[in-house]
Tab-separated table of C-alpha atoms in Angstrom:
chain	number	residue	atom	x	y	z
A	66	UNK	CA	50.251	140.725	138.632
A	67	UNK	CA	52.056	143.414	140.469
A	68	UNK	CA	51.128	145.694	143.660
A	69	UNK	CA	49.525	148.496	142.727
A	70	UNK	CA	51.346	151.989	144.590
A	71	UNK	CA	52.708	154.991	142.934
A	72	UNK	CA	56.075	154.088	141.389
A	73	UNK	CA	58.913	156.585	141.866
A	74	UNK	CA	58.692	158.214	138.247
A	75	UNK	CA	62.349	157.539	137.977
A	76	UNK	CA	64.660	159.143	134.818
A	77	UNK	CA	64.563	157.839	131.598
A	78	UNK	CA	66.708	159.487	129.257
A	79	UNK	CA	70.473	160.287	130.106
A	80	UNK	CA	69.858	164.316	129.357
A	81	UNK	CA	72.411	166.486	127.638
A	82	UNK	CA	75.709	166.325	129.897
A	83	UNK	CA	77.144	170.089	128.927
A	84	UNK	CA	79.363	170.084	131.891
A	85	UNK	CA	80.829	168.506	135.038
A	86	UNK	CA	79.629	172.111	136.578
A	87	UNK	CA	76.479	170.852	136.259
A	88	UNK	CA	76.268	167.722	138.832
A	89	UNK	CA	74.315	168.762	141.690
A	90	UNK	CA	74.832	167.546	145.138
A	91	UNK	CA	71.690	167.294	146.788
A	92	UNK	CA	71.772	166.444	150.758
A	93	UNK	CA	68.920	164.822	152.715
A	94	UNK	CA	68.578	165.675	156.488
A	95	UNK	CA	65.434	165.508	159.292
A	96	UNK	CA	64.637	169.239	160.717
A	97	UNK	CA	67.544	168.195	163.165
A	98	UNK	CA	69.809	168.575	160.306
A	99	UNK	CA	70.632	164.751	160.963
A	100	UNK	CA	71.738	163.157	157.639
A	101	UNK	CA	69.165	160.426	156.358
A	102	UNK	CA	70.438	157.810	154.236
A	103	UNK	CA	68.755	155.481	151.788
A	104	UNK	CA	66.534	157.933	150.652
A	105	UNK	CA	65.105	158.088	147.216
A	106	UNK	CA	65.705	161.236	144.791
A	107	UNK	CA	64.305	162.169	141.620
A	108	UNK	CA	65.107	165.677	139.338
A	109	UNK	CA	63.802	166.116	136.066
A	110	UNK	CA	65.124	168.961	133.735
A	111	UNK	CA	62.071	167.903	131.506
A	112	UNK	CA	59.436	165.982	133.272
A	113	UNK	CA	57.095	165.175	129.924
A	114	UNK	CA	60.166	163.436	128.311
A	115	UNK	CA	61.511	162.294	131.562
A	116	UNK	CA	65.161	163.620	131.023
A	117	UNK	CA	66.894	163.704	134.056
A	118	UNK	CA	69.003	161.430	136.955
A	119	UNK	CA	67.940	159.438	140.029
A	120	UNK	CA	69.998	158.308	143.005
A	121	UNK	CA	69.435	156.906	146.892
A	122	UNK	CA	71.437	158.694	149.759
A	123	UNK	CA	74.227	157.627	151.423
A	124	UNK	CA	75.136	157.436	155.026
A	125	UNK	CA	75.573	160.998	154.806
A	126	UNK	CA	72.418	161.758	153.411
A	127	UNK	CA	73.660	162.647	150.543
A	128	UNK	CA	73.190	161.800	146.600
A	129	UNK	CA	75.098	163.044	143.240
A	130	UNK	CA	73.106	163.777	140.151
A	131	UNK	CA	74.633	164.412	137.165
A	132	UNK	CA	71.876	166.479	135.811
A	133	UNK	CA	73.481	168.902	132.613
A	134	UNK	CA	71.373	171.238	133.805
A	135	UNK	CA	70.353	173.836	136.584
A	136	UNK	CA	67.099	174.196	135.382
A	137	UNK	CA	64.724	171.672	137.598
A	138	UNK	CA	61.351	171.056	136.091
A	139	UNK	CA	60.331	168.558	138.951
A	140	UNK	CA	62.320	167.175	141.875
A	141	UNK	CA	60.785	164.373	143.684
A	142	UNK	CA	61.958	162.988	147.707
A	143	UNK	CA	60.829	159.851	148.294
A	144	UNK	CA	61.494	158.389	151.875
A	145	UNK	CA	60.756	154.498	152.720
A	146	UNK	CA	58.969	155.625	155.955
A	147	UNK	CA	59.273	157.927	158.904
A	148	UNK	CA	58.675	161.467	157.177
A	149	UNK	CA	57.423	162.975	154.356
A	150	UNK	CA	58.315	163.263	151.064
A	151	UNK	CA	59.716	166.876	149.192
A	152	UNK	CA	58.226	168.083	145.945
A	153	UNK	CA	59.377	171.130	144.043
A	154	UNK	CA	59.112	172.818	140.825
A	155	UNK	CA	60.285	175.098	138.381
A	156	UNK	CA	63.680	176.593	140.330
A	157	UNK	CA	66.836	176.650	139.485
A	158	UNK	CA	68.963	174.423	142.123
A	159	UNK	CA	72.220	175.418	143.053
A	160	UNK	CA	75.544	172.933	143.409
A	161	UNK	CA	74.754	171.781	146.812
A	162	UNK	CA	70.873	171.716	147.761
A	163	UNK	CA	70.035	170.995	151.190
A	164	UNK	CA	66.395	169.290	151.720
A	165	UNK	CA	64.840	168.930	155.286
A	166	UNK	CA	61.966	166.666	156.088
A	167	UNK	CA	59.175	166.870	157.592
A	168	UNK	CA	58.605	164.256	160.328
A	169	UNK	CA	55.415	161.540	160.517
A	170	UNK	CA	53.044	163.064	162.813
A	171	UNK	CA	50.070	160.121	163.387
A	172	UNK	CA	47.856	163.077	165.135
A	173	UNK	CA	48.034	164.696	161.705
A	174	UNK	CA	44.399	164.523	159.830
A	175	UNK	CA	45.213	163.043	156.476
A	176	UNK	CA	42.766	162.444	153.724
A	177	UNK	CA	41.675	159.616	155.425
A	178	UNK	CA	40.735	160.863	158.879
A	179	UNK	CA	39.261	164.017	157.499
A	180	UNK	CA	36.451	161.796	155.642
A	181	UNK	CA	36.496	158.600	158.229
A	182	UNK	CA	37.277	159.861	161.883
A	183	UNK	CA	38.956	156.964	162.682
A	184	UNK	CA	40.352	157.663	166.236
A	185	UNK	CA	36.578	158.566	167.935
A	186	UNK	CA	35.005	154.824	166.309
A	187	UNK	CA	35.146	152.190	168.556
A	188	UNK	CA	36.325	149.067	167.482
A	189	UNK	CA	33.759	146.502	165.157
A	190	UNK	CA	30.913	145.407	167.347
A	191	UNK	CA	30.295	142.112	165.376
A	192	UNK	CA	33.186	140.485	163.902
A	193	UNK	CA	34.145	140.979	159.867
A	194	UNK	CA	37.170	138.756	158.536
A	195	UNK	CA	39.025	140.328	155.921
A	196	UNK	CA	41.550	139.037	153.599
A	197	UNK	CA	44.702	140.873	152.447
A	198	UNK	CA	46.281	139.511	149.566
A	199	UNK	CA	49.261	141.312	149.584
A	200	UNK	CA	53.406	142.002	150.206
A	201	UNK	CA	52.184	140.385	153.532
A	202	UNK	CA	52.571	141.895	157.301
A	203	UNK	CA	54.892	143.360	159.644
A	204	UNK	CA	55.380	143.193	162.373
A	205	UNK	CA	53.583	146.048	163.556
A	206	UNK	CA	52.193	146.052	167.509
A	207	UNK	CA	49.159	148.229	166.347
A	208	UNK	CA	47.753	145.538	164.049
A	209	UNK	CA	46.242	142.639	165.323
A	210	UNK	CA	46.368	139.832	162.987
A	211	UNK	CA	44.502	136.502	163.429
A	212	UNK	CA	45.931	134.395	160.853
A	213	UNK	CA	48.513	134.689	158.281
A	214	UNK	CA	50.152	132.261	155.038
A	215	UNK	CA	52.547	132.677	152.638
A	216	UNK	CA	51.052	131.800	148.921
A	217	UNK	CA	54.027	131.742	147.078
A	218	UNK	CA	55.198	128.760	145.597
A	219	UNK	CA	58.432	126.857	146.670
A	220	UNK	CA	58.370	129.307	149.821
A	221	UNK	CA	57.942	128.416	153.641
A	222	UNK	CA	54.115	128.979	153.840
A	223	UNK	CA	54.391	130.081	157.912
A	224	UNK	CA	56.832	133.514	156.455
A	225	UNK	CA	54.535	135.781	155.564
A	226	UNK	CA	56.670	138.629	156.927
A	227	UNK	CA	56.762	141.786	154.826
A	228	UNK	CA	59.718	142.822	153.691
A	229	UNK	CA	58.509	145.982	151.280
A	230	UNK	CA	55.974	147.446	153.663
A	231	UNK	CA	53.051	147.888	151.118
A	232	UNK	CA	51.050	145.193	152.823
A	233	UNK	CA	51.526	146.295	156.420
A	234	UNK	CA	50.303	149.868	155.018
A	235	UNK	CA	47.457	148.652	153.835
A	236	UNK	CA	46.807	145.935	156.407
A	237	UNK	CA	46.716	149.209	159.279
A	238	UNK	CA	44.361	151.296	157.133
A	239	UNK	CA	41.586	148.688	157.221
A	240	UNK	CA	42.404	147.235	161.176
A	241	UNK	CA	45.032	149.101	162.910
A	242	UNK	CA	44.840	150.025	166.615
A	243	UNK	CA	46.634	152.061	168.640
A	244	UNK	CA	47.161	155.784	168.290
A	245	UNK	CA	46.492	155.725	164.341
A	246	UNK	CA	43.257	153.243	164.249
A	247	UNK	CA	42.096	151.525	161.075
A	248	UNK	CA	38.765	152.209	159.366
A	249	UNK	CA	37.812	148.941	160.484
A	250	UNK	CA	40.006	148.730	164.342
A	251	UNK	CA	38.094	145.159	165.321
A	252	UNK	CA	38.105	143.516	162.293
A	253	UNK	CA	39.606	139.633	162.091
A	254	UNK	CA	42.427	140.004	159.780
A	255	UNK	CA	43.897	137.292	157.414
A	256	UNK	CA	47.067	137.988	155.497
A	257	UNK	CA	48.099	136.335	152.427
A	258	UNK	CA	51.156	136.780	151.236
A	259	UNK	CA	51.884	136.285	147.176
A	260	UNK	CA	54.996	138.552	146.418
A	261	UNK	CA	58.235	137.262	146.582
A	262	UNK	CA	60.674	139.554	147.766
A	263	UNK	CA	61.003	142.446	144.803
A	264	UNK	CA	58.805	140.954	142.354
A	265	UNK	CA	55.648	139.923	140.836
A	266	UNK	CA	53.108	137.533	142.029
A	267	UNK	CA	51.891	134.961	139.415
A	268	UNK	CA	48.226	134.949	139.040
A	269	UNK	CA	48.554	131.101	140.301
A	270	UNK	CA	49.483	132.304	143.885
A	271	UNK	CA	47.042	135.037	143.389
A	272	UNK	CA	44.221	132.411	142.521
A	273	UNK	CA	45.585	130.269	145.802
A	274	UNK	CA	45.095	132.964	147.648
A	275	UNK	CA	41.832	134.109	146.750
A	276	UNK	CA	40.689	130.764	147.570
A	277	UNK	CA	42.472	130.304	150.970
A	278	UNK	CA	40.067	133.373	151.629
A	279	UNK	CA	37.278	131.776	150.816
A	280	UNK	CA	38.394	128.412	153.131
A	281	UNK	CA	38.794	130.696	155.673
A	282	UNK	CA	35.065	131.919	155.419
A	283	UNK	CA	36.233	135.541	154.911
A	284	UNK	CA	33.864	138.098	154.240
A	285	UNK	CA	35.476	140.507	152.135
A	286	UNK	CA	38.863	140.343	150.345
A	287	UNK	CA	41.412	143.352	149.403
A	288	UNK	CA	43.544	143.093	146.375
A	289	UNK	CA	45.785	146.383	146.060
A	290	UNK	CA	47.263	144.594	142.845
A	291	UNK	CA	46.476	144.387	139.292
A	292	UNK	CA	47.444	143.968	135.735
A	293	UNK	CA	45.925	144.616	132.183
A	294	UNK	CA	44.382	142.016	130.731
A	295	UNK	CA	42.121	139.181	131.824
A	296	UNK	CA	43.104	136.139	133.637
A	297	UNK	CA	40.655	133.752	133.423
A	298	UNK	CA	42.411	131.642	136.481
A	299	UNK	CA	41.198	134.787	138.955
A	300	UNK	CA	38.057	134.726	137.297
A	301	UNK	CA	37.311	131.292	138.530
A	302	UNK	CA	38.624	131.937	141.813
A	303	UNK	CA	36.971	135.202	142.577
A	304	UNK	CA	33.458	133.276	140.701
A	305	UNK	CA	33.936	130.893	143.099
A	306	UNK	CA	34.325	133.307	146.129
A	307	UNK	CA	31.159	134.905	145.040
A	308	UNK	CA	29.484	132.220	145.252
A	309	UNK	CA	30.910	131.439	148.971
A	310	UNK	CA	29.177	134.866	150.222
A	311	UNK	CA	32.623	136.316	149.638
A	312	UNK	CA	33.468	139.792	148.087
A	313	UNK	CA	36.201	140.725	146.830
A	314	UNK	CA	37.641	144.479	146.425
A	315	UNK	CA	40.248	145.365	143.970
A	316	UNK	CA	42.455	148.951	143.431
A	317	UNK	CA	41.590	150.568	139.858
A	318	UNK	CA	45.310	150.934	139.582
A	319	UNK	CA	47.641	153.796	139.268
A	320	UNK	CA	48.750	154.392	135.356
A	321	UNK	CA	47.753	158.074	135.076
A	322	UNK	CA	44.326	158.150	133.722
A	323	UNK	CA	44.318	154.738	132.293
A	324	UNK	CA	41.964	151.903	132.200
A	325	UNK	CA	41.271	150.315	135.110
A	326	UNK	CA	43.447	147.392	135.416
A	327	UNK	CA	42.134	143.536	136.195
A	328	UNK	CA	40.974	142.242	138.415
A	329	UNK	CA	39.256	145.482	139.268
A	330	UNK	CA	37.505	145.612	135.880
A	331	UNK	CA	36.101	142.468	135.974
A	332	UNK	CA	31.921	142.420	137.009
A	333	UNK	CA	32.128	140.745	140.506
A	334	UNK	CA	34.988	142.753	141.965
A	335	UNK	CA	34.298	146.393	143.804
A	336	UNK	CA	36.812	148.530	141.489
A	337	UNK	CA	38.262	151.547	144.096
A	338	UNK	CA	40.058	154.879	142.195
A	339	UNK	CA	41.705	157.139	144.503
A	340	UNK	CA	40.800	160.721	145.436
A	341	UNK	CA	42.587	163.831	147.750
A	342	UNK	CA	42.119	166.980	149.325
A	343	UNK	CA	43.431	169.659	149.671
A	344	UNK	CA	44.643	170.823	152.868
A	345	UNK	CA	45.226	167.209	154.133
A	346	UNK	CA	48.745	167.124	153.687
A	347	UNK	CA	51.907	169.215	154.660
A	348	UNK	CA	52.962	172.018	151.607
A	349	UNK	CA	56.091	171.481	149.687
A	350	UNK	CA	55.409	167.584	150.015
A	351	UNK	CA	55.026	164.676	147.223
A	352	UNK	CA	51.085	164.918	147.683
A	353	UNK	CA	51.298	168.526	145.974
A	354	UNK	CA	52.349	167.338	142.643
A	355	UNK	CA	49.439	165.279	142.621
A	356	UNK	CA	46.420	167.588	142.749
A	357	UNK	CA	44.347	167.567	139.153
A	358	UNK	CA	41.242	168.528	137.912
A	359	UNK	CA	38.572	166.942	138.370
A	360	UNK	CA	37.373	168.230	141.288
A	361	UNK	CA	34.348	167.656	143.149
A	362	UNK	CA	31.389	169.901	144.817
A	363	UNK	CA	33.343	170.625	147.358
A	364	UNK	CA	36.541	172.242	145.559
A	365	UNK	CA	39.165	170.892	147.596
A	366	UNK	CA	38.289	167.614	146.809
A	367	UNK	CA	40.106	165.806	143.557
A	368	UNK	CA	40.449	162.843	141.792
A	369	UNK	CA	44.424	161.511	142.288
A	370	UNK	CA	46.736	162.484	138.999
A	371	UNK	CA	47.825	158.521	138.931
A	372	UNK	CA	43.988	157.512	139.251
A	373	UNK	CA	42.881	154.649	136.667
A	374	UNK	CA	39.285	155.360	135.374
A	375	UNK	CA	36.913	153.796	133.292
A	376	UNK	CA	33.028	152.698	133.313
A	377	UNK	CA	34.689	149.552	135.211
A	378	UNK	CA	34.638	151.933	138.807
A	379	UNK	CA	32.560	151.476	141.062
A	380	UNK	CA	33.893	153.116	144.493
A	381	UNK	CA	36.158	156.346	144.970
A	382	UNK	CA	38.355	156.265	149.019
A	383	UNK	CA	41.157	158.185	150.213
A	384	UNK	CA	44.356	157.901	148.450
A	385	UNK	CA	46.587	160.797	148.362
A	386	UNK	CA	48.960	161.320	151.790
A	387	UNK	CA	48.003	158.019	153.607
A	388	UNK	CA	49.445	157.777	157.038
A	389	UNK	CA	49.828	153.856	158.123
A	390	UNK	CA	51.469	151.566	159.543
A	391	UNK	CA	54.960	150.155	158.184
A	392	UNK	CA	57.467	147.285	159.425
A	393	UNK	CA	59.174	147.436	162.803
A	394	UNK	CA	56.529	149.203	164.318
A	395	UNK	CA	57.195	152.506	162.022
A	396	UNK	CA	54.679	154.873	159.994
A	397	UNK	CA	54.996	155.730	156.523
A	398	UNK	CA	53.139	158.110	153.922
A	399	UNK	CA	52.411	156.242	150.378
A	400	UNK	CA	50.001	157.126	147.713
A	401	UNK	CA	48.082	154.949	144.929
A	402	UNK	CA	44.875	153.308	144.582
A	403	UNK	CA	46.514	150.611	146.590
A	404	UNK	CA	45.770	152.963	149.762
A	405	UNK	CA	42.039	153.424	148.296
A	406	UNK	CA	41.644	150.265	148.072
A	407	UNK	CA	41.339	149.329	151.713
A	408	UNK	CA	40.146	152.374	152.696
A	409	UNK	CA	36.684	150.824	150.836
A	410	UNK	CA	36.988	147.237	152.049
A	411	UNK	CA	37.752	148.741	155.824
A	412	UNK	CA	34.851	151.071	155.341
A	413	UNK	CA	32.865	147.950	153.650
A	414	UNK	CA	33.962	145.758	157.456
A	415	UNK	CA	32.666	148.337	159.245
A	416	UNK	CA	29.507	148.791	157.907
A	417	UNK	CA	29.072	144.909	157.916
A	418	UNK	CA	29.697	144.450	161.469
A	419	UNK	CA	26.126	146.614	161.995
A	420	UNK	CA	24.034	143.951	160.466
A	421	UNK	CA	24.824	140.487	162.084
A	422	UNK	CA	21.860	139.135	160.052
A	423	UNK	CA	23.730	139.343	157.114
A	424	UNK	CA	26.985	137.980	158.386
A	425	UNK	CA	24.713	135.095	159.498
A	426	UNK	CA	23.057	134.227	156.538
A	427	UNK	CA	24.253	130.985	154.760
A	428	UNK	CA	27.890	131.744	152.744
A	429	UNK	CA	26.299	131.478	149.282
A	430	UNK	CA	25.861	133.303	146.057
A	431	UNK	CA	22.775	134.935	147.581
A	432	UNK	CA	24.657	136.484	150.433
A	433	UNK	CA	27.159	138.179	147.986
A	434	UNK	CA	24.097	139.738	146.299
A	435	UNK	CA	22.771	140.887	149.304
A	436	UNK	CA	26.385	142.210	151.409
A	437	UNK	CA	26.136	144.334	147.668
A	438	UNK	CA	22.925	145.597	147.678
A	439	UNK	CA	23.506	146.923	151.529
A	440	UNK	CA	26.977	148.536	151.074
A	441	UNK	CA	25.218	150.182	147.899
A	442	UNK	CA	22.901	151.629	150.161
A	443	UNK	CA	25.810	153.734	151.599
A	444	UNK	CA	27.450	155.310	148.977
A	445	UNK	CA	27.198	158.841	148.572
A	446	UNK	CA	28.423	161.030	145.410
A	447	UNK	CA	31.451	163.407	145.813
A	448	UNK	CA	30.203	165.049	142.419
A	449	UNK	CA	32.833	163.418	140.101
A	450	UNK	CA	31.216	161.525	137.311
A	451	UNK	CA	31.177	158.087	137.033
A	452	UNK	CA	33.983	157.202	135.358
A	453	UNK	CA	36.082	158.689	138.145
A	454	UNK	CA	34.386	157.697	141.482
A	455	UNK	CA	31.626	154.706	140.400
A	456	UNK	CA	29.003	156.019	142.848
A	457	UNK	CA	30.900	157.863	144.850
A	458	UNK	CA	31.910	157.076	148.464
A	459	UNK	CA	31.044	154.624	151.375
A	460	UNK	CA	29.646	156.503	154.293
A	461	UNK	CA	28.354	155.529	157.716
């Protein structure tokens, strides 16, 4: 399996090289004019055919591409964390190209605050445990984390430090505190980590973790991962949390349209696509280039460009311009279905922590059925049909 984000569309084809005239120097800087190094950059002549060159920054912020061209179709800025990405189109660039960044402002009303206004709600008056199988966590001082294992195999199971920063994202959108709070600030999180460092998890890990989740009497589980295909390994695990009260909540995944990956498409999992709006995030940025049709009844609402969708779907959450937490006590911006994802399972926590009956009722098959029935109880349409947003979205 592998962690569902947005990958960096990176180049695929070498281009026409016509001239040494033609390498572009592009330079990376804050609004300070401060270089910034290590930061991603993408420029396509032609996007649909992915012709084109990629580089990182250096020290001096700044990046060579050899490009045979000074006709840009797309060019994409992709920093690890800290500000904003850049997105522009159409332009012809000249031989040196200064870009400046915008900075992370966590007072800033992304996508997700606009629809869940997380910094009024006080924390979770009855206690929710949720898993994240994930990259792992931190450290971050806004998160509170009550327990934490690493899953991978032949690794030191206490290390469940993340060293990519997609799990600490999505760990602070469901139970951050602080000055950016979580959807569900309160909740008792449990981190599992199953990604080594730069790759895959195996499904095995995946399957360990899903039932460490379950032996930890967790009430929902997030899984911003997936794959295509069917592993019938996570079927048995994520049976077997079903039947433990347990649900688990999966990202739709981010191939452009596609089908929604597994586990998200299988019947016992919540399946989350990933929606925008307009307005809720700086111009000129990344987010911009990711604005498509459909849209819903209110017009500045859309379904994300990388969205998966099928019949499979069953919720739609934030998950274009995410603000969240990142390691070392930083902020970052990312975009996918992984961001969706826990949007819905922190949204899920919170609504869970209002009805301590069902939290008490024995952790059985019957209790699954029933945490269902009352989260579908708050699910309201955005007007997007099916396919794209399930039922639509959970509400308080």
């Amino acid at each position: 399996a592998f962690r569902e984000e947005v990958l960096k569309k990176a180049a695929t084809r070498s281009g026409s090289r016509v001239a040494a005239a033609a390498k572009t120097q592009i330079i990376i800087q804050d609004q300070e004019k401060n270089p910034l190094a290590g930061i991603y950059v993408v420029a396509f002549t032609d996007f649909d055919s992915r012709t084109g060159a990629s580089g990182t920054t250096n020290k001096k912020g700044q990046v060579s591409l050899d490009l045979g061209s000074r006709k840009i179709d797309r060019i994409y800025v992709y920093p690890e964390h800290s500000f904003w990405g850049f997105f522009r189109k159409g332009f012809t660039i000249p031989a040196v190209y200064s870009i400046s960044l915008k900075p992370i402002d966590t007072g800033y009303t992304d996508c997700l605050r606009h629809f869940y206004l997380t910094r009024s709600w006080q924390p979770l008056a009855n206690k929710v445990r949720v898993g994240i199988i994930d990259t792992g966590f931190g450290p971050h001082k806004e998160v509170k984390i009550t327990a934490g294992k690493n899953m991978v195999l032949n690794e030191d199971p206490a290390d469940y430090a993340d060293q990519e920063g997609h799990g600490t994202h999505v760990a602070g959108i469901i139970g951050a505190g602080g000055q950016l709070p979580g959807v569900a600030n309160g909740a008792e999180l449990y981190i599992y980590r199953v990604f080594p460092k730069g790759k895959s998890a195996s499904n095995f890990d995946i399957m360990k973790a899903i039932d460490q989740a379950k032996n930890d009497q967790c009430d929902l589980v997030n899984m911003s991962l997936g794959e295509e295909g069917l592993d019938e390994g996570i079927v048995s695990s994520i049976k077997d949390a079903y039947s433990a009260g347990l649900i688990c909540v999966a990202a739709n995944g981010n191939d452009d349209r596609g089908p929604v990956n597994f586990p998200a498409s299988y019947s016992l999992c919540i399946a989350v696509s990933a929606m925008g709006r307009k307005g809720c995030f700086p111009a000129g940025t990344v987010q911009t280039g990711i604005v498509k049709a459909p849209y819903g009844k209110d017009k500045n609402n859309f379904i994300a460009d990388f969205s998966n969708i099928g019949p499979e779907t069953d919720l739609v959450a934030p998950g274009v311009g995410i603000i969240s937490t990142f390691p070392a006590d930083l902020y970052a911006v990312m975009d996918g279905t992984s961001m969706a994802c826990p949007a819905a399972t922190g949204m899920a926590a919170r609504l869970l922590s209002t009805r301590p009956d069902l939290l008490a009722l024995p952790r059985d098959q019957a209790r699954a059925d029933e945490i269902q029935k009352f989260l579908s109880t708050a699910v309201k349409s955005l007007g997007f049909k099916a396919n794209f947003e399930g039922k639509g979205m959970l509400f308080l």
